[in-house]
């Protein structure tokens, strides 16, 4: 090849890869993380369990009250008993012992004093000068949580591959489970590319630069926010804005993004006479896994495997198209890399009924207004002209993004939707007509 002559490479439009096939390709070629660490459970929220989380002991270690009331001996019921004290919550050793003819007041969750084998609820007694009167028989074990009622020693509380949630921590600490073995975080770097882009620093400066034709970088930041919210087992350790120069991007990946599991590029992925993604992959000695997805919105999404095993994933520079790449591909790739069997908050938590028919040639994201109508979540797609990639401002007009998969939908068909704003509540049909009058 003569000096100055570019190596001819294929272009991504020659073959678009279906999303499922793209995910399968990455799963086969990219290894999940293996390193683990033991953390206090309160520091492990969002991390992936590296082994089954088991209860290290029976809990409770001794019987606890299941109701506010009085700890008594069942053989003393019915009867009139003297109240000799109170068993507080938070103490295993109780200074009182329930002897024949006595009772100790207990709150829900308090450990029972020795001698007691049942709890009489507060509402089932009458008070008489320091005594309680119980009118019916209470059997042993009534209204108490026995030893091991919450968890038995060795019991699997959460299986390997589960992402620990805030509510999990609440339950685990309640039964004295304080540690969790988790996989290490996936280390992610993001490169935003675009000579026309700038990183906003102050409102005044950003306003001036946008009005004179520059473009604020928003796509890489959007993806960083999506990773932080929906894949907390991954962490963005670097995010940088670079111009659309292959030499600069190559140098930065080689010199500044070492020891990462995943490098994400946003922008600079469109076709040209010499395809920039193939050219960059060639410079890096990377294996191209696929070039382009069979979707509308995010079509340039591509992947390559660097010689050191790091995955290079290229997303569209358009924010909603990049988000489409996150929802369709990146989210599932990060689950695979993190050994996730069951995540926490999903990015697609709802289904909405279409307010009108919809057609689409390929899977695509559709911006939509969302509202509740008679208890049903309804999606009204924005007009097609507001869906164009050039009309990014329409993001603020929508409440969610529909993930359209098939070619035609009828009104009323259910479509998965990423909800990013609370839907409005429409009045009942009759009330709406009265309001219009």
PDB file of N, CA and C in Angstrom, residues 311-382:
ATOM      1  N   UNK A 311     -13.653  -4.748  26.015  1.00  0.00           N
ATOM      2  CA  UNK A 311     -14.701  -4.579  25.006  1.00  0.00           C
ATOM      3  C   UNK A 311     -14.802  -3.113  24.626  1.00  0.00           C
ATOM      4  N   UNK A 312     -14.803  -2.829  23.332  1.00  0.00           N
ATOM      5  CA  UNK A 312     -15.018  -1.479  22.816  1.00  0.00           C
ATOM      6  C   UNK A 312     -16.406  -1.447  22.192  1.00  0.00           C
ATOM      7  N   UNK A 313     -17.268  -0.596  22.734  1.00  0.00           N
ATOM      8  CA  UNK A 313     -18.642  -0.503  22.256  1.00  0.00           C
ATOM      9  C   UNK A 313     -18.888   0.912  21.750  1.00  0.00           C
ATOM     10  N   UNK A 314     -19.324   1.039  20.512  1.00  0.00           N
ATOM     11  CA  UNK A 314     -19.578   2.345  19.908  1.00  0.00           C
ATOM     12  C   UNK A 314     -21.074   2.576  19.812  1.00  0.00           C
ATOM     13  N   UNK A 315     -21.528   3.696  20.356  1.00  0.00           N
ATOM     14  CA  UNK A 315     -22.932   4.081  20.304  1.00  0.00           C
ATOM     15  C   UNK A 315     -23.093   5.313  19.435  1.00  0.00           C
ATOM     16  N   UNK A 316     -24.309   5.545  18.987  1.00  0.00           N
ATOM     17  CA  UNK A 316     -24.611   6.750  18.218  1.00  0.00           C
ATOM     18  C   UNK A 316     -24.320   7.990  19.052  1.00  0.00           C
ATOM     19  N   UNK A 317     -24.010   9.076  18.380  1.00  0.00           N
ATOM     20  CA  UNK A 317     -23.813  10.342  19.081  1.00  0.00           C
ATOM     21  C   UNK A 317     -25.116  11.044  19.403  1.00  0.00           C
ATOM     22  N   UNK A 318     -26.220  10.589  18.807  1.00  0.00           N
ATOM     23  CA  UNK A 318     -27.511  11.200  19.099  1.00  0.00           C
ATOM     24  C   UNK A 318     -28.028  10.641  20.419  1.00  0.00           C
ATOM     25  N   UNK A 319     -28.452  11.500  21.361  1.00  0.00           N
ATOM     26  CA  UNK A 319     -28.789  11.031  22.710  1.00  0.00           C
ATOM     27  C   UNK A 319     -29.832   9.923  22.762  1.00  0.00           C
ATOM     28  N   UNK A 320     -30.978  10.087  22.106  1.00  0.00           N
ATOM     29  CA  UNK A 320     -32.017   9.063  22.191  1.00  0.00           C
ATOM     30  C   UNK A 320     -31.585   7.786  21.479  1.00  0.00           C
ATOM     31  N   UNK A 321     -30.854   7.913  20.379  1.00  0.00           N
ATOM     32  CA  UNK A 321     -30.343   6.723  19.697  1.00  0.00           C
ATOM     33  C   UNK A 321     -29.334   5.988  20.581  1.00  0.00           C
ATOM     34  N   UNK A 322     -28.481   6.735  21.297  1.00  0.00           N
ATOM     35  CA  UNK A 322     -27.540   6.114  22.224  1.00  0.00           C
ATOM     36  C   UNK A 322     -28.284   5.448  23.376  1.00  0.00           C
ATOM     37  N   UNK A 323     -29.348   6.103  23.853  1.00  0.00           N
ATOM     38  CA  UNK A 323     -30.172   5.509  24.903  1.00  0.00           C
ATOM     39  C   UNK A 323     -30.807   4.212  24.402  1.00  0.00           C
ATOM     40  N   UNK A 324     -31.240   4.220  23.141  1.00  0.00           N
ATOM     41  CA  UNK A 324     -31.780   3.006  22.538  1.00  0.00           C
ATOM     42  C   UNK A 324     -30.726   1.899  22.560  1.00  0.00           C
ATOM     43  N   UNK A 325     -29.473   2.263  22.250  1.00  0.00           N
ATOM     44  CA  UNK A 325     -28.380   1.297  22.324  1.00  0.00           C
ATOM     45  C   UNK A 325     -28.166   0.778  23.732  1.00  0.00           C
ATOM     46  N   UNK A 326     -28.345   1.646  24.722  1.00  0.00           N
ATOM     47  CA  UNK A 326     -28.226   1.211  26.121  1.00  0.00           C
ATOM     48  C   UNK A 326     -29.328   0.220  26.469  1.00  0.00           C
ATOM     49  N   UNK A 327     -30.570   0.570  26.120  1.00  0.00           N
ATOM     50  CA  UNK A 327     -31.705  -0.270  26.489  1.00  0.00           C
ATOM     51  C   UNK A 327     -31.676  -1.616  25.778  1.00  0.00           C
ATOM     52  N   UNK A 328     -31.349  -1.589  24.494  1.00  0.00           N
ATOM     53  CA  UNK A 328     -31.391  -2.813  23.697  1.00  0.00           C
ATOM     54  C   UNK A 328     -30.168  -3.700  23.925  1.00  0.00           C
ATOM     55  N   UNK A 329     -29.000  -3.077  24.084  1.00  0.00           N
ATOM     56  CA  UNK A 329     -27.752  -3.838  24.043  1.00  0.00           C
ATOM     57  C   UNK A 329     -26.904  -3.669  25.304  1.00  0.00           C
ATOM     58  N   UNK A 330     -26.505  -2.433  25.608  1.00  0.00           N
ATOM     59  CA  UNK A 330     -25.516  -2.210  26.657  1.00  0.00           C
ATOM     60  C   UNK A 330     -25.977  -2.721  28.013  1.00  0.00           C
ATOM     61  N   UNK A 331     -27.251  -2.511  28.359  1.00  0.00           N
ATOM     62  CA  UNK A 331     -27.764  -2.985  29.639  1.00  0.00           C
ATOM     63  C   UNK A 331     -27.557  -4.493  29.775  1.00  0.00           C
ATOM     64  N   UNK A 332     -27.860  -5.253  28.721  1.00  0.00           N
ATOM     65  CA  UNK A 332     -27.738  -6.707  28.757  1.00  0.00           C
ATOM     66  C   UNK A 332     -26.273  -7.141  28.734  1.00  0.00           C
ATOM     67  N   UNK A 333     -25.439  -6.380  28.056  1.00  0.00           N
ATOM     68  CA  UNK A 333     -24.006  -6.673  28.048  1.00  0.00           C
ATOM     69  C   UNK A 333     -23.423  -6.477  29.448  1.00  0.00           C
ATOM     70  N   UNK A 334     -23.812  -5.402  30.118  1.00  0.00           N
ATOM     71  CA  UNK A 334     -23.310  -5.151  31.471  1.00  0.00           C
ATOM     72  C   UNK A 334     -23.822  -6.204  32.456  1.00  0.00           C
ATOM     73  N   UNK A 335     -25.032  -6.696  32.248  1.00  0.00           N
ATOM     74  CA  UNK A 335     -25.520  -7.793  33.089  1.00  0.00           C
ATOM     75  C   UNK A 335     -24.632  -9.032  32.896  1.00  0.00           C
ATOM     76  N   UNK A 336     -24.307  -9.346  31.651  1.00  0.00           N
ATOM     77  CA  UNK A 336     -23.439 -10.488  31.373  1.00  0.00           C
ATOM     78  C   UNK A 336     -22.062 -10.288  31.999  1.00  0.00           C
ATOM     79  N   UNK A 337     -21.473  -9.132  31.801  1.00  0.00           N
ATOM     80  CA  UNK A 337     -20.124  -8.880  32.310  1.00  0.00           C
ATOM     81  C   UNK A 337     -20.084  -8.902  33.834  1.00  0.00           C
ATOM     82  N   UNK A 338     -21.195  -8.528  34.458  1.00  0.00           N
ATOM     83  CA  UNK A 338     -21.246  -8.466  35.917  1.00  0.00           C
ATOM     84  C   UNK A 338     -21.754  -9.725  36.573  1.00  0.00           C
ATOM     85  N   UNK A 339     -22.039 -10.790  35.793  1.00  0.00           N
ATOM     86  CA  UNK A 339     -22.568 -12.055  36.329  1.00  0.00           C
ATOM     87  C   UNK A 339     -23.956 -11.891  36.939  1.00  0.00           C
ATOM     88  N   UNK A 340     -24.745 -10.990  36.392  1.00  0.00           N
ATOM     89  CA  UNK A 340     -26.056 -10.682  36.966  1.00  0.00           C
ATOM     90  C   UNK A 340     -27.103 -11.678  36.492  1.00  0.00           C
ATOM     91  N   UNK A 341     -27.751 -12.344  37.441  1.00  0.00           N
ATOM     92  CA  UNK A 341     -28.879 -13.208  37.146  1.00  0.00           C
ATOM     93  C   UNK A 341     -30.199 -12.456  37.297  1.00  0.00           C
ATOM     94  N   UNK A 342     -30.228 -11.558  38.277  1.00  0.00           N
ATOM     95  CA  UNK A 342     -31.443 -10.780  38.515  1.00  0.00           C
ATOM     96  C   UNK A 342     -31.039  -9.425  39.067  1.00  0.00           C
ATOM     97  N   UNK A 343     -31.355  -8.381  38.305  1.00  0.00           N
ATOM     98  CA  UNK A 343     -30.936  -7.038  38.675  1.00  0.00           C
ATOM     99  C   UNK A 343     -31.960  -6.381  39.594  1.00  0.00           C
ATOM    100  N   UNK A 344     -31.690  -5.137  39.955  1.00  0.00           N
ATOM    101  CA  UNK A 344     -32.609  -4.385  40.800  1.00  0.00           C
ATOM    102  C   UNK A 344     -33.651  -3.670  39.962  1.00  0.00           C
ATOM    103  N   UNK A 345     -33.516  -2.365  39.862  1.00  0.00           N
ATOM    104  CA  UNK A 345     -34.498  -1.571  39.129  1.00  0.00           C
ATOM    105  C   UNK A 345     -34.300  -1.752  37.626  1.00  0.00           C
ATOM    106  N   UNK A 346     -35.297  -2.263  36.895  1.00  0.00           N
ATOM    107  CA  UNK A 346     -35.128  -2.441  35.450  1.00  0.00           C
ATOM    108  C   UNK A 346     -35.392  -1.135  34.712  1.00  0.00           C
ATOM    109  N   UNK A 347     -34.704  -0.909  33.588  1.00  0.00           N
ATOM    110  CA  UNK A 347     -34.963   0.321  32.830  1.00  0.00           C
ATOM    111  C   UNK A 347     -36.278   0.304  32.063  1.00  0.00           C
ATOM    112  N   UNK A 348     -36.908  -0.876  31.939  1.00  0.00           N
ATOM    113  CA  UNK A 348     -38.207  -0.978  31.272  1.00  0.00           C
ATOM    114  C   UNK A 348     -39.199  -1.568  32.272  1.00  0.00           C
ATOM    115  N   UNK A 349     -39.754  -0.740  33.170  1.00  0.00           N
ATOM    116  CA  UNK A 349     -40.578  -1.284  34.251  1.00  0.00           C
ATOM    117  C   UNK A 349     -42.067  -1.346  33.950  1.00  0.00           C
ATOM    118  N   UNK A 350     -42.503  -0.986  32.733  1.00  0.00           N
ATOM    119  CA  UNK A 350     -43.948  -0.890  32.513  1.00  0.00           C
ATOM    120  C   UNK A 350     -44.310  -1.227  31.073  1.00  0.00           C
ATOM    121  N   UNK A 351     -45.609  -1.491  30.881  1.00  0.00           N
ATOM    122  CA  UNK A 351     -46.183  -1.644  29.543  1.00  0.00           C
ATOM    123  C   UNK A 351     -47.333  -0.650  29.418  1.00  0.00           C
ATOM    124  N   UNK A 352     -47.426  -0.029  28.265  1.00  0.00           N
ATOM    125  CA  UNK A 352     -48.471   0.968  28.039  1.00  0.00           C
ATOM    126  C   UNK A 352     -49.307   0.569  26.831  1.00  0.00           C
ATOM    127  N   UNK A 353     -50.604   0.893  26.894  1.00  0.00           N
ATOM    128  CA  UNK A 353     -51.509   0.650  25.772  1.00  0.00           C
ATOM    129  C   UNK A 353     -51.416   1.807  24.794  1.00  0.00           C
ATOM    130  N   UNK A 354     -51.246   1.499  23.519  1.00  0.00           N
ATOM    131  CA  UNK A 354     -51.130   2.551  22.511  1.00  0.00           C
ATOM    132  C   UNK A 354     -52.462   3.276  22.334  1.00  0.00           C
ATOM    133  N   UNK A 355     -52.390   4.594  22.251  1.00  0.00           N
ATOM    134  CA  UNK A 355     -53.599   5.384  22.048  1.00  0.00           C
ATOM    135  C   UNK A 355     -54.027   5.372  20.588  1.00  0.00           C
ATOM    136  N   UNK A 356     -53.118   4.983  19.684  1.00  0.00           N
ATOM    137  CA  UNK A 356     -53.422   5.003  18.258  1.00  0.00           C
ATOM    138  C   UNK A 356     -52.561   3.972  17.546  1.00  0.00           C
ATOM    139  N   UNK A 357     -52.900   3.565  16.339  1.00  0.00           N
ATOM    140  CA  UNK A 357     -52.075   2.599  15.606  1.00  0.00           C
ATOM    141  C   UNK A 357     -50.677   3.158  15.352  1.00  0.00           C
ATOM    142  N   UNK A 358     -49.728   2.235  15.139  1.00  0.00           N
ATOM    143  CA  UNK A 358     -48.341   2.635  14.955  1.00  0.00           C
ATOM    144  C   UNK A 358     -47.666   1.675  13.981  1.00  0.00           C
ATOM    145  N   UNK A 359     -46.843   2.222  13.078  1.00  0.00           N
ATOM    146  CA  UNK A 359     -46.089   1.403  12.138  1.00  0.00           C
ATOM    147  C   UNK A 359     -44.605   1.700  12.269  1.00  0.00           C
ATOM    148  N   UNK A 360     -43.781   0.658  12.047  1.00  0.00           N
ATOM    149  CA  UNK A 360     -42.335   0.828  12.113  1.00  0.00           C
ATOM    150  C   UNK A 360     -41.669  -0.239  11.262  1.00  0.00           C
ATOM    151  N   UNK A 361     -40.639   0.131  10.537  1.00  0.00           N
ATOM    152  CA  UNK A 361     -39.940  -0.821   9.677  1.00  0.00           C
ATOM    153  C   UNK A 361     -38.954  -1.686  10.460  1.00  0.00           C
ATOM    154  N   UNK A 362     -38.378  -1.123  11.524  1.00  0.00           N
ATOM    155  CA  UNK A 362     -37.393  -1.839  12.330  1.00  0.00           C
ATOM    156  C   UNK A 362     -37.639  -1.527  13.801  1.00  0.00           C
ATOM    157  N   UNK A 363     -37.054  -2.288  14.722  1.00  0.00           N
ATOM    158  CA  UNK A 363     -37.129  -1.918  16.135  1.00  0.00           C
ATOM    159  C   UNK A 363     -36.612  -0.500  16.332  1.00  0.00           C
ATOM    160  N   UNK A 364     -37.348   0.292  17.099  1.00  0.00           N
ATOM    161  CA  UNK A 364     -36.942   1.683  17.294  1.00  0.00           C
ATOM    162  C   UNK A 364     -37.509   2.239  18.590  1.00  0.00           C
ATOM    163  N   UNK A 365     -36.944   3.351  19.075  1.00  0.00           N
ATOM    164  CA  UNK A 365     -37.488   4.037  20.247  1.00  0.00           C
ATOM    165  C   UNK A 365     -38.479   5.104  19.799  1.00  0.00           C
ATOM    166  N   UNK A 366     -39.607   5.188  20.475  1.00  0.00           N
ATOM    167  CA  UNK A 366     -40.643   6.160  20.129  1.00  0.00           C
ATOM    168  C   UNK A 366     -40.944   7.013  21.361  1.00  0.00           C
ATOM    169  N   UNK A 367     -40.757   8.312  21.237  1.00  0.00           N
ATOM    170  CA  UNK A 367     -41.087   9.210  22.346  1.00  0.00           C
ATOM    171  C   UNK A 367     -42.610   9.317  22.469  1.00  0.00           C
ATOM    172  N   UNK A 368     -43.091   9.309  23.702  1.00  0.00           N
ATOM    173  CA  UNK A 368     -44.548   9.298  23.892  1.00  0.00           C
ATOM    174  C   UNK A 368     -44.936  10.046  25.158  1.00  0.00           C
ATOM    175  N   UNK A 369     -46.115  10.650  25.099  1.00  0.00           N
ATOM    176  CA  UNK A 369     -46.752  11.167  26.310  1.00  0.00           C
ATOM    177  C   UNK A 369     -47.444   9.994  26.999  1.00  0.00           C
ATOM    178  N   UNK A 370     -47.466  10.012  28.316  1.00  0.00           N
ATOM    179  CA  UNK A 370     -48.058   8.921  29.084  1.00  0.00           C
ATOM    180  C   UNK A 370     -49.130   9.463  30.007  1.00  0.00           C
ATOM    181  N   UNK A 371     -50.219   8.735  30.105  1.00  0.00           N
ATOM    182  CA  UNK A 371     -51.260   9.141  31.052  1.00  0.00           C
ATOM    183  C   UNK A 371     -52.040   7.913  31.506  1.00  0.00           C
ATOM    184  N   UNK A 372     -52.654   8.060  32.671  1.00  0.00           N
ATOM    185  CA  UNK A 372     -53.518   7.006  33.206  1.00  0.00           C
ATOM    186  C   UNK A 372     -54.954   7.265  32.759  1.00  0.00           C
ATOM    187  N   UNK A 373     -55.606   6.237  32.246  1.00  0.00           N
ATOM    188  CA  UNK A 373     -57.004   6.338  31.851  1.00  0.00           C
ATOM    189  C   UNK A 373     -57.738   5.115  32.391  1.00  0.00           C
ATOM    190  N   UNK A 374     -58.596   5.349  33.352  1.00  0.00           N
ATOM    191  CA  UNK A 374     -59.363   4.270  33.979  1.00  0.00           C
ATOM    192  C   UNK A 374     -58.445   3.153  34.479  1.00  0.00           C
ATOM    193  N   UNK A 375     -57.332   3.548  35.093  1.00  0.00           N
ATOM    194  CA  UNK A 375     -56.421   2.573  35.677  1.00  0.00           C
ATOM    195  C   UNK A 375     -55.461   1.926  34.712  1.00  0.00           C
ATOM    196  N   UNK A 376     -55.482   2.340  33.439  1.00  0.00           N
ATOM    197  CA  UNK A 376     -54.593   1.762  32.428  1.00  0.00           C
ATOM    198  C   UNK A 376     -53.573   2.804  31.988  1.00  0.00           C
ATOM    199  N   UNK A 377     -52.301   2.419  31.928  1.00  0.00           N
ATOM    200  CA  UNK A 377     -51.263   3.315  31.435  1.00  0.00           C
ATOM    201  C   UNK A 377     -51.358   3.377  29.910  1.00  0.00           C
ATOM    202  N   UNK A 378     -51.559   4.579  29.381  1.00  0.00           N
ATOM    203  CA  UNK A 378     -51.760   4.774  27.945  1.00  0.00           C
ATOM    204  C   UNK A 378     -50.620   5.607  27.379  1.00  0.00           C
ATOM    205  N   UNK A 379     -50.142   5.232  26.209  1.00  0.00           N
ATOM    206  CA  UNK A 379     -49.052   5.940  25.534  1.00  0.00           C
ATOM    207  C   UNK A 379     -49.566   6.601  24.265  1.00  0.00           C
ATOM    208  N   UNK A 380     -49.313   7.876  24.145  1.00  0.00           N
ATOM    209  CA  UNK A 380     -49.661   8.615  22.935  1.00  0.00           C
ATOM    210  C   UNK A 380     -48.372   9.080  22.264  1.00  0.00           C
ATOM    211  N   UNK A 381     -47.920   8.386  21.206  1.00  0.00           N
ATOM    212  CA  UNK A 381     -46.659   8.751  20.547  1.00  0.00           C
ATOM    213  C   UNK A 381     -46.670  10.198  20.065  1.00  0.00           C
ATOM    214  N   UNK A 382     -45.539  10.869  20.206  1.00  0.00           N
ATOM    215  CA  UNK A 382     -45.416  12.204  19.633  1.00  0.00           C
ATOM    216  C   UNK A 382     -45.501  12.091  18.111  1.00  0.00           C
TER     217      UNK A 382
END
